Amino acid sequence: MTGPTPKPWQGPSATPGSGAAEKPPGKSPTAPTTPGSGGAGSVPGRSPQGAERTAAAPSDPENRSAAEESPRRAPGTAGTAPGAATATATATEAPSPGRAPGKGPRTGPGTIRRATRRVRLTAAVLAVLAAGAVILAVLNSGTRHGHLDPRSADPTGSRAVAELLKERGVTSRVVTTAREAADATGPRTTLLVTEPDLLGATQRSVIRSAIDLSGGRTVLLAPGDTSLSDLSPGVRTEGDATTDDLDPRCTLPAAASAGRAGTGGGLRYGTAVPGATACYPSGGHPTLLVLPTGTTGGDTVLLGSETILLNESLAEEGNASLALQLLGSRPDLVWYLPSLADSDPGTGSADEDRSLIELVPAGWSWALLQLFLAAVLAALWRARRLGPLVTEKLPVVIRASETTEGRARLYRKAGARDRAATVLRAATRERLAALVGVPPTRAHEPAALVPAVSARLTGGPRDVTALLFGTTPSDDAALVALADHLDALEREVRTS
């Protein structure tokens, strides 16, 4: 038994018993339902999202869809499934795959792995460079010992004068305590005290005893009033010498032989000790004093400046000659570099005057410099501007003739007749080589190309070599003439 015939306005999906309320013509169907819900107004073959978009665009206020009028219609009134309109709206607003709600594009695992790999590679390179810098600093630290050290090649070291003394048969020995210095002194020894003012009272007493009993020479570098009272009584300081290079103006053989030297820039001295020899005066007061000692043959040299012993200034004026004669008068030289144990706790002026950079060991300074250079190289290596070129499509197609004319204008503006002539001749040689059967690899060899081209010419003799391999045109007119001659030569070979 067939059911009642559906009304025209019910639509094809309305069947008896579906619970769909009948509506008069002109009214739109109810809100679309999810597939399989059996609700009225569902269109076969159309998704709920498409149905909602169709229902969400009414043609007039009176023809609004049921979902727009009552999106949460109770079940049974229009045959829709509970929450059908809400489910459809949720489906249209759901985020696309691979995106987090309210956020930008999510980083994929491949991108994270690549970034991690780059970070690890950069860290490994920096670690290798840092290790190399530390190793080099450790290896170089053995040859860089500091100020006035005969083993140091630094500008403020004294390795140069020590090597010169060694060539003259003077043996040098470095000691760091006053007791070692006193034990090493003797009639055949020169004792050099590099920092007399840093010595404590006990150490000054030990050195003074060595001066009186050794019978050798003692050289005190820039001693001040602190140490003069113990090491050289009867001598006082007279301020600083303003001039660096001074004339000897004395009868001391070493000074007369050396001549002008860099004994200034330090302290000046005054004394009333009989038998003292005063040299290199500045403002009436000497910067070099030679005092006799109680023991026969011994003497004490007071040098107000250390300049003549430094590597950076040894070659200036008569510094080398004066240093060699003062330190090389005996066959043995004891180089006393006071250690911290020999320093007087109350004398710290020398360290207080030094900056933070000067207090950093020389080896670590080189290590920091190498690390800085490594960081700069790494930055240049990873810079984006050094990456591969990116090709882009031109917005318009440029004809070859326009490109040629543009390059020609650039050549003309720069006056590059040599470059233009080279390009013209090279292109002509390549085309002629193809015409006369010369291999492309030998197209630019006069011995291979010129005979083959000359054999194809029918006119009088011409200097093909000068035309294809000649010199640069002297002016623009000569360049134009060269282009015409090359064109005529190619035309003749092509038609022969």
Short mmCIF file of C-alpha atoms in Angstrom, two decimals:
data_model
loop_
_atom_site.label_atom_id
_atom_site.label_comp_id
_atom_site.label_asym_id
_atom_site.label_seq_id
_atom_site.Cartn_x
_atom_site.Cartn_y
_atom_site.Cartn_z
CA MET A 1 0.00 0.00 0.00
CA THR A 2 1.51 3.21 -1.08
CA GLY A 3 1.62 6.23 1.16
CA PRO A 4 0.19 9.61 0.48
CA THR A 5 1.66 11.66 -2.31
CA PRO A 6 4.13 14.24 -0.96
CA LYS A 7 3.32 17.88 -1.30
CA PRO A 8 5.30 19.86 -3.90
CA TRP A 9 6.91 22.07 -1.26
CA GLN A 10 8.20 19.20 0.89
CA GLY A 11 11.21 18.34 -1.28
CA PRO A 12 12.43 14.97 -2.53
CA SER A 13 13.73 13.76 0.83
CA ALA A 14 10.50 14.22 2.79
CA THR A 15 8.86 10.89 3.29
CA PRO A 16 5.88 9.82 5.37
CA GLY A 17 6.70 9.30 8.96
CA SER A 18 9.85 11.36 8.93
CA GLY A 19 8.34 13.83 11.33
CA ALA A 20 8.87 16.80 9.04
CA ALA A 21 6.39 19.59 9.57
CA GLU A 22 4.61 20.74 6.46
CA LYS A 23 5.26 24.32 5.43
CA PRO A 24 3.44 26.37 2.92
CA PRO A 25 5.13 27.28 -0.38
CA GLY A 26 7.65 30.10 -0.20
CA LYS A 27 9.23 29.03 3.03
CA SER A 28 12.74 27.53 2.94
CA PRO A 29 13.38 24.06 4.37
CA THR A 30 14.66 23.53 7.82
CA ALA A 31 18.31 23.66 8.77
CA PRO A 32 20.44 20.93 7.17
CA THR A 33 21.32 17.98 9.30
CA THR A 34 24.27 15.71 9.53
CA PRO A 35 24.35 12.80 7.10
CA GLY A 36 22.18 9.92 8.16
CA SER A 37 20.10 11.91 10.59
CA GLY A 38 16.99 11.70 8.41
CA GLY A 39 16.16 15.33 9.09
CA ALA A 40 14.06 17.36 6.72
CA GLY A 41 15.76 19.56 4.19
CA SER A 42 18.92 17.42 3.69
CA VAL A 43 20.04 17.42 0.09
CA PRO A 44 21.59 14.20 -1.27
CA GLY A 45 25.22 14.61 -2.40
CA ARG A 46 25.84 17.92 -0.60
CA SER A 47 27.92 18.24 2.54
CA PRO A 48 26.54 19.91 5.67
CA GLN A 49 28.99 22.78 5.23
CA GLY A 50 27.76 23.49 1.71
CA ALA A 51 24.17 23.26 2.83
CA GLU A 52 24.82 25.71 5.64
CA ARG A 53 26.54 28.17 3.30
CA THR A 54 23.50 27.97 1.02
CA ALA A 55 21.11 28.47 3.90
CA ALA A 56 23.22 31.30 5.39
CA ALA A 57 22.60 33.61 2.37
CA PRO A 58 18.87 34.44 2.38
CA SER A 59 17.51 36.35 -0.58
CA ASP A 60 15.24 38.45 1.62
CA PRO A 61 14.50 38.83 5.32
CA GLU A 62 11.36 36.73 5.04
CA ASN A 63 13.09 33.83 3.34
CA ARG A 64 15.56 33.12 6.19
CA SER A 65 16.53 29.53 6.89
CA ALA A 66 15.35 27.66 9.96
CA ALA A 67 18.93 27.41 11.21
CA GLU A 68 19.23 31.23 11.12
CA GLU A 69 15.91 31.77 12.86
CA SER A 70 16.39 29.06 15.53
CA PRO A 71 19.79 27.38 15.45
CA ARG A 72 18.96 25.23 18.46
CA ARG A 73 15.47 23.94 17.49
CA ALA A 74 14.21 21.21 19.76
CA PRO A 75 14.18 17.72 18.24
CA GLY A 76 10.92 16.65 16.72
CA THR A 77 9.67 20.06 15.68
CA ALA A 78 11.39 20.02 12.32
CA GLY A 79 12.88 16.52 12.22
CA THR A 80 16.44 17.68 12.77
CA ALA A 81 18.96 15.83 14.89
CA PRO A 82 19.88 17.44 18.22
CA GLY A 83 22.68 19.96 17.79
CA ALA A 84 22.75 19.60 13.99
CA ALA A 85 23.16 23.33 13.35
CA THR A 86 25.80 23.60 16.08
CA ALA A 87 27.75 20.68 14.65
CA THR A 88 27.63 22.24 11.18
CA ALA A 89 28.90 25.59 12.48
CA THR A 90 31.71 23.86 14.33
CA ALA A 91 32.70 22.02 11.16
CA THR A 92 32.99 25.26 9.20
CA GLU A 93 35.09 26.98 11.92
CA ALA A 94 37.47 24.09 12.65
CA PRO A 95 41.16 24.91 12.07
CA SER A 96 42.91 23.39 9.11
CA PRO A 97 45.30 20.45 9.66
CA GLY A 98 48.77 21.44 10.80
CA ARG A 99 47.71 24.70 12.47
CA ALA A 100 47.15 25.31 16.13
CA PRO A 101 44.09 27.38 17.07
CA GLY A 102 44.97 31.06 17.19
CA LYS A 103 48.61 30.48 16.16
CA GLY A 104 50.72 30.68 13.03
CA PRO A 105 52.16 27.79 11.02
CA ARG A 106 53.46 24.97 13.16
CA THR A 107 57.12 24.02 12.81
CA GLY A 108 57.51 20.55 11.38
CA PRO A 109 59.91 17.86 12.69
CA GLY A 110 62.13 18.24 9.63
CA THR A 111 62.68 21.95 10.27
CA ILE A 112 63.53 21.30 13.92
CA ARG A 113 66.05 18.60 12.95
CA ARG A 114 67.72 20.88 10.42
CA ALA A 115 67.95 23.73 12.93
CA THR A 116 69.38 21.39 15.57
CA ARG A 117 71.92 20.06 13.10
CA ARG A 118 73.06 23.58 12.21
CA VAL A 119 73.40 24.52 15.88
CA ARG A 120 75.43 21.39 16.61
CA LEU A 121 77.72 21.99 13.62
CA THR A 122 78.32 25.61 14.63
CA ALA A 123 79.01 24.58 18.23
CA ALA A 124 81.46 21.90 17.07
CA VAL A 125 83.36 24.38 14.86
CA LEU A 126 83.58 26.92 17.68
CA ALA A 127 84.73 24.23 20.11
CA VAL A 128 87.50 23.13 17.74
CA LEU A 129 88.63 26.73 17.23
CA ALA A 130 88.58 27.40 20.97
CA ALA A 131 90.59 24.27 21.67
CA GLY A 132 93.13 25.29 19.03
CA ALA A 133 93.41 28.77 20.51
CA VAL A 134 94.01 27.39 24.00
CA ILE A 135 96.63 24.94 22.71
CA LEU A 136 98.46 27.69 20.84
CA ALA A 137 98.35 29.92 23.90
CA VAL A 138 99.83 27.15 26.06
CA LEU A 139 102.53 26.41 23.50
CA ASN A 140 103.45 30.09 23.17
CA SER A 141 103.36 30.76 26.90
CA GLY A 142 106.84 29.25 27.35
CA THR A 143 108.42 31.98 25.22
CA ARG A 144 106.55 34.93 26.70
CA HIS A 145 107.63 35.61 30.26
CA GLY A 146 106.96 39.28 30.75
CA HIS A 147 108.63 42.57 31.49
CA LEU A 148 112.45 42.75 31.27
CA ASP A 149 112.70 38.96 31.10
CA PRO A 150 115.66 37.73 29.01
CA ARG A 151 113.51 34.84 27.75
CA SER A 152 110.69 37.08 26.51
CA ALA A 153 110.33 38.19 22.90
CA ASP A 154 107.63 40.70 23.84
CA PRO A 155 108.30 44.36 23.02
CA THR A 156 108.94 44.96 26.74
CA GLY A 157 111.06 41.84 27.13
CA SER A 158 114.88 41.64 26.97
CA ARG A 159 115.53 38.57 24.88
CA ALA A 160 117.33 40.54 22.17
CA VAL A 161 120.06 41.86 24.45
CA ALA A 162 120.44 38.43 26.08
CA GLU A 163 121.01 36.82 22.67
CA LEU A 164 123.58 39.46 21.74
CA LEU A 165 125.41 38.86 25.00
CA LYS A 166 125.33 35.12 24.38
CA GLU A 167 127.00 35.62 21.00
CA ARG A 168 129.81 37.49 22.83
CA GLY A 169 130.39 34.64 25.27
CA VAL A 170 128.39 36.01 28.21
CA THR A 171 126.25 33.38 29.92
CA SER A 172 122.94 34.55 31.41
CA ARG A 173 121.14 33.04 34.38
CA VAL A 174 117.69 33.99 35.69
CA VAL A 175 117.02 33.94 39.45
CA THR A 176 113.89 34.96 41.34
CA THR A 177 115.05 35.27 44.98
CA ALA A 178 117.59 37.50 46.67
CA ARG A 179 119.38 34.56 48.23
CA GLU A 180 119.91 32.90 44.83
CA ALA A 181 121.16 36.21 43.43
CA ALA A 182 123.63 36.71 46.28
CA ASP A 183 124.94 33.14 46.03
CA ALA A 184 125.55 33.54 42.28
CA THR A 185 127.61 36.75 42.54
CA GLY A 186 131.40 36.94 42.36
CA PRO A 187 134.28 38.85 40.78
CA ARG A 188 133.38 37.45 37.31
CA THR A 189 129.68 38.19 37.64
CA THR A 190 127.36 41.05 36.76
CA LEU A 191 124.19 41.15 38.87
CA LEU A 192 121.23 42.92 37.25
CA VAL A 193 118.38 43.84 39.63
CA THR A 194 115.34 44.71 37.48
CA GLU A 195 112.97 45.96 40.23
CA PRO A 196 114.94 47.25 43.20
CA ASP A 197 111.99 49.15 44.70
CA LEU A 198 109.92 45.97 44.99
CA LEU A 199 112.38 44.29 47.36
CA GLY A 200 111.64 43.98 51.03
CA ALA A 201 114.04 45.13 53.76
CA THR A 202 115.51 41.63 54.20
CA GLN A 203 116.08 41.20 50.49
CA ARG A 204 117.70 44.63 50.18
CA SER A 205 120.08 43.72 53.00
CA VAL A 206 121.06 40.49 51.23
CA ILE A 207 121.71 42.30 47.95
CA ARG A 208 123.72 45.00 49.73
CA SER A 209 125.98 42.39 51.28
CA ALA A 210 126.51 40.84 47.85
CA ILE A 211 127.44 44.25 46.43
CA ASP A 212 130.08 44.87 49.12
CA LEU A 213 131.63 41.39 49.06
CA SER A 214 131.35 40.09 45.50
CA GLY A 215 133.90 42.28 43.77
CA GLY A 216 131.79 42.20 40.61
CA ARG A 217 129.38 44.66 39.00
CA THR A 218 125.83 45.34 40.16
CA VAL A 219 123.35 47.13 37.86
CA LEU A 220 120.26 48.63 39.49
CA LEU A 221 117.44 49.58 37.10
CA ALA A 222 115.61 52.79 38.04
CA PRO A 223 116.07 52.54 41.83
CA GLY A 224 114.03 55.05 43.83
CA ASP A 225 114.50 56.57 47.24
CA THR A 226 112.95 53.45 48.80
CA SER A 227 115.81 51.22 47.74
CA LEU A 228 118.66 53.76 47.40
CA SER A 229 118.98 54.19 51.15
CA ASP A 230 119.92 50.50 51.53
CA LEU A 231 121.46 49.56 48.20
CA SER A 232 123.39 52.73 47.42
CA PRO A 233 123.77 55.11 50.37
CA GLY A 234 124.75 58.65 49.51
CA VAL A 235 122.64 58.77 46.32
CA ARG A 236 119.32 60.52 46.00
CA THR A 237 116.77 61.00 43.20
CA GLU A 238 116.40 64.38 41.50
CA GLY A 239 113.06 63.90 39.73
CA ASP A 240 112.27 62.61 36.26
CA ALA A 241 114.24 63.18 33.06
CA THR A 242 112.04 64.80 30.46
CA THR A 243 114.21 63.93 27.46
CA ASP A 244 114.43 60.33 26.24
CA ASP A 245 117.66 60.35 24.19
CA LEU A 246 120.64 62.04 25.82
CA ASP A 247 124.31 62.63 25.07
CA PRO A 248 126.89 60.98 27.39
CA ARG A 249 128.99 64.05 28.37
CA CYS A 250 131.32 61.96 30.54
CA THR A 251 134.60 60.04 30.36
CA LEU A 252 133.13 56.60 30.97
CA PRO A 253 134.48 54.39 28.12
CA ALA A 254 131.17 52.54 27.67
CA ALA A 255 129.21 55.80 27.37
CA ALA A 256 131.77 57.47 25.10
CA SER A 257 131.73 54.45 22.78
CA ALA A 258 127.93 54.17 22.68
CA GLY A 259 127.25 57.88 22.20
CA ARG A 260 123.70 59.14 22.32
CA ALA A 261 121.35 56.65 24.04
CA GLY A 262 117.86 56.37 25.50
CA THR A 263 118.75 56.75 29.16
CA GLY A 264 116.17 59.50 29.69
CA GLY A 265 112.48 59.24 30.38
CA GLY A 266 113.18 57.86 33.89
CA LEU A 267 114.84 59.05 37.06
CA ARG A 268 117.75 61.43 37.58
CA TYR A 269 120.22 61.16 40.45
CA GLY A 270 122.48 63.30 42.58
CA THR A 271 125.39 62.18 44.75
CA ALA A 272 128.41 63.41 46.66
CA VAL A 273 130.14 59.99 46.79
CA PRO A 274 133.82 60.40 45.82
CA GLY A 275 134.88 58.62 42.64
CA ALA A 276 131.37 58.56 41.14
CA THR A 277 131.07 58.94 37.37
CA ALA A 278 127.99 60.86 36.17
CA CYS A 279 126.82 60.38 32.56
CA TYR A 280 123.90 61.33 30.32
CA PRO A 281 122.80 64.43 32.26
CA SER A 282 119.31 65.88 31.93
CA GLY A 283 118.74 69.30 33.42
CA GLY A 284 122.10 69.14 35.20
CA HIS A 285 121.54 65.76 36.87
CA PRO A 286 122.83 62.44 35.49
CA THR A 287 120.63 59.52 34.49
CA LEU A 288 123.56 57.07 34.68
CA LEU A 289 125.82 56.78 37.72
CA VAL A 290 128.79 54.45 38.24
CA LEU A 291 129.86 54.13 41.90
CA PRO A 292 132.88 52.25 43.21
CA THR A 293 132.35 49.66 45.95
CA GLY A 294 134.46 48.72 48.92
CA THR A 295 135.92 45.66 47.24
CA THR A 296 138.63 46.26 44.70
CA GLY A 297 137.38 45.93 41.14
CA GLY A 298 133.71 46.11 41.99
CA ASP A 299 131.27 48.84 41.06
CA THR A 300 127.57 49.67 41.10
CA VAL A 301 125.73 51.10 38.09
CA LEU A 302 122.54 53.10 38.62
CA LEU A 303 120.53 53.38 35.42
CA GLY A 304 117.53 55.71 35.62
CA SER A 305 115.68 54.17 32.66
CA GLU A 306 115.17 50.61 31.46
CA THR A 307 114.74 51.68 27.82
CA ILE A 308 118.12 50.46 26.58
CA LEU A 309 117.31 46.86 27.63
CA LEU A 310 113.89 46.52 25.97
CA ASN A 311 113.42 44.64 22.72
CA GLU A 312 111.38 47.43 21.17
CA SER A 313 114.07 50.09 21.63
CA LEU A 314 117.35 48.16 21.57
CA ALA A 315 118.08 49.14 17.96
CA GLU A 316 117.59 52.87 18.55
CA GLU A 317 120.52 55.29 18.90
CA GLY A 318 123.40 53.70 20.89
CA ASN A 319 121.17 51.62 23.17
CA ALA A 320 122.53 48.24 22.09
CA SER A 321 126.16 49.32 22.49
CA LEU A 322 125.60 50.80 25.94
CA ALA A 323 123.60 47.77 27.15
CA LEU A 324 126.20 45.29 25.92
CA GLN A 325 129.07 47.17 27.57
CA LEU A 326 127.27 47.64 30.89
CA LEU A 327 126.08 44.02 31.15
CA GLY A 328 128.90 42.30 29.29
CA SER A 329 131.93 43.49 31.26
CA ARG A 330 132.05 40.11 33.08
CA PRO A 331 131.64 36.63 31.57
CA ASP A 332 128.60 35.74 33.76
CA LEU A 333 125.34 37.66 34.04
CA VAL A 334 122.80 37.00 36.79
CA TRP A 335 119.35 38.35 35.85
CA TYR A 336 117.43 38.90 39.08
CA LEU A 337 113.64 39.08 38.53
CA PRO A 338 112.14 39.53 42.02
CA SER A 339 109.27 37.16 42.77
CA LEU A 340 106.24 37.89 44.91
CA ALA A 341 107.96 36.25 47.87
CA ASP A 342 110.76 38.82 47.66
CA SER A 343 108.43 41.81 47.30
CA ASP A 344 107.80 44.25 50.08
CA PRO A 345 104.05 44.20 50.96
CA GLY A 346 104.15 47.98 51.40
CA THR A 347 105.41 48.65 47.87
CA GLY A 348 102.71 48.07 45.29
CA SER A 349 102.97 51.16 43.15
CA ALA A 350 104.28 49.27 40.15
CA ASP A 351 101.22 47.02 40.05
CA GLU A 352 98.81 49.82 40.85
CA ASP A 353 99.96 51.78 37.80
CA ARG A 354 99.29 48.86 35.45
CA SER A 355 95.95 48.56 33.69
CA LEU A 356 93.71 45.50 33.64
CA ILE A 357 94.83 44.56 30.12
CA GLU A 358 98.48 44.64 31.22
CA LEU A 359 97.73 42.31 34.12
CA VAL A 360 96.30 39.63 31.80
CA PRO A 361 98.97 37.01 30.98
CA ALA A 362 100.33 37.32 27.46
CA GLY A 363 99.29 33.80 26.48
CA TRP A 364 95.66 34.42 27.38
CA SER A 365 95.65 37.67 25.46
CA TRP A 366 96.59 35.76 22.33
CA ALA A 367 93.95 33.15 23.09
CA LEU A 368 91.24 35.81 23.43
CA LEU A 369 92.36 37.43 20.18
CA GLN A 370 92.16 34.11 18.36
CA LEU A 371 88.72 33.44 19.80
CA PHE A 372 87.57 36.86 18.61
CA LEU A 373 88.88 36.14 15.11
CA ALA A 374 87.17 32.74 15.16
CA ALA A 375 83.87 34.39 16.11
CA VAL A 376 84.25 36.91 13.27
CA LEU A 377 84.96 34.12 10.77
CA ALA A 378 81.98 32.14 12.03
CA ALA A 379 79.75 35.21 11.65
CA LEU A 380 80.97 35.74 8.08
CA TRP A 381 80.47 32.05 7.33
CA ARG A 382 76.90 32.03 8.61
CA ALA A 383 75.92 35.41 7.16
CA ARG A 384 72.89 35.33 4.91
CA ARG A 385 74.46 37.66 2.36
CA LEU A 386 77.04 34.98 1.55
CA GLY A 387 74.39 32.39 0.69
CA PRO A 388 73.54 31.07 -2.79
CA LEU A 389 72.03 33.37 -5.39
CA VAL A 390 68.26 33.34 -5.74
CA THR A 391 66.91 33.43 -9.28
CA GLU A 392 63.74 35.37 -9.95
CA LYS A 393 61.51 35.59 -12.96
CA LEU A 394 61.73 38.90 -14.73
CA PRO A 395 58.46 40.81 -14.84
CA VAL A 396 58.99 41.43 -18.55
CA VAL A 397 61.04 39.77 -21.26
CA ILE A 398 64.02 41.88 -22.36
CA ARG A 399 65.20 41.54 -25.91
CA ALA A 400 68.79 40.56 -26.55
CA SER A 401 69.39 43.70 -28.59
CA GLU A 402 68.40 45.89 -25.64
CA THR A 403 70.78 44.00 -23.36
CA THR A 404 73.59 44.43 -25.88
CA GLU A 405 72.90 48.14 -26.23
CA GLY A 406 72.80 48.58 -22.46
CA ARG A 407 76.15 46.85 -21.99
CA ALA A 408 77.63 48.90 -24.83
CA ARG A 409 76.51 52.10 -23.10
CA LEU A 410 78.15 50.94 -19.89
CA TYR A 411 81.41 50.25 -21.77
CA ARG A 412 81.24 53.68 -23.36
CA LYS A 413 80.50 55.44 -20.08
CA ALA A 414 83.45 53.70 -18.40
CA GLY A 415 85.73 54.27 -21.40
CA ALA A 416 86.44 50.52 -21.49
CA ARG A 417 87.60 50.32 -25.10
CA ASP A 418 89.99 47.51 -24.19
CA ARG A 419 87.19 45.37 -22.79
CA ALA A 420 84.89 46.13 -25.73
CA ALA A 421 87.60 45.30 -28.28
CA THR A 422 88.39 42.06 -26.45
CA VAL A 423 84.74 40.99 -26.52
CA LEU A 424 84.36 41.84 -30.23
CA ARG A 425 87.51 39.96 -31.22
CA ALA A 426 86.76 36.93 -29.06
CA ALA A 427 83.24 36.56 -30.50
CA THR A 428 84.56 36.97 -34.06
CA ARG A 429 87.28 34.37 -33.50
CA GLU A 430 84.77 31.84 -32.20
CA ARG A 431 82.47 32.32 -35.20
CA LEU A 432 85.35 32.20 -37.69
CA ALA A 433 86.70 29.02 -36.10
CA ALA A 434 83.35 27.33 -36.71
CA LEU A 435 83.38 28.51 -40.35
CA VAL A 436 86.93 27.39 -41.21
CA GLY A 437 86.89 24.12 -39.27
CA VAL A 438 89.19 25.03 -36.37
CA PRO A 439 88.30 23.29 -33.06
CA PRO A 440 86.64 25.59 -30.51
CA THR A 441 89.44 24.89 -28.02
CA ARG A 442 91.97 26.42 -30.46
CA ALA A 443 89.86 29.32 -31.64
CA HIS A 444 91.95 31.83 -29.68
CA GLU A 445 95.35 30.54 -30.85
CA PRO A 446 96.87 32.68 -33.65
CA ALA A 447 98.91 29.76 -35.00
CA ALA A 448 95.76 27.70 -35.61
CA LEU A 449 93.17 30.30 -36.60
CA VAL A 450 95.06 32.85 -38.74
CA PRO A 451 96.27 30.43 -41.48
CA ALA A 452 92.83 28.88 -41.82
CA VAL A 453 91.13 32.27 -42.13
CA SER A 454 93.75 33.64 -44.55
CA ALA A 455 93.20 30.65 -46.85
CA ARG A 456 89.54 31.61 -47.25
CA LEU A 457 90.23 35.23 -48.25
CA THR A 458 90.14 36.10 -51.94
CA GLY A 459 91.25 39.73 -51.86
CA GLY A 460 94.69 41.20 -51.38
CA PRO A 461 96.95 40.40 -48.46
CA ARG A 462 95.68 41.59 -45.08
CA ASP A 463 97.07 41.53 -41.59
CA VAL A 464 94.59 39.07 -40.10
CA THR A 465 96.70 38.66 -36.98
CA ALA A 466 96.54 42.37 -36.10
CA LEU A 467 92.82 42.39 -36.77
CA LEU A 468 91.96 39.37 -34.60
CA PHE A 469 94.72 39.61 -31.98
CA GLY A 470 95.83 43.25 -32.15
CA THR A 471 96.17 46.00 -29.60
CA THR A 472 93.50 48.12 -27.97
CA PRO A 473 92.00 50.90 -30.16
CA SER A 474 93.22 54.35 -29.21
CA ASP A 475 89.83 56.10 -29.42
CA ASP A 476 86.15 55.49 -30.09
CA ALA A 477 86.53 55.99 -33.85
CA ALA A 478 89.21 53.29 -33.97
CA LEU A 479 86.92 50.97 -32.01
CA VAL A 480 84.07 51.51 -34.48
CA ALA A 481 86.48 50.90 -37.38
CA LEU A 482 87.65 47.67 -35.72
CA ALA A 483 84.05 46.48 -35.44
CA ASP A 484 83.47 47.25 -39.14
CA HIS A 485 86.64 45.40 -40.23
CA LEU A 486 85.75 42.37 -38.11
CA ASP A 487 82.27 42.32 -39.61
CA ALA A 488 83.66 42.56 -43.14
CA LEU A 489 86.20 39.78 -42.49
CA GLU A 490 83.52 37.46 -41.15
CA ARG A 491 81.23 38.25 -44.07
CA GLU A 492 83.96 37.49 -46.60
CA VAL A 493 84.88 34.19 -44.96
CA ARG A 494 81.22 33.20 -44.74
CA THR A 495 80.58 33.88 -48.44
CA SER A 496 83.81 32.39 -49.79
#
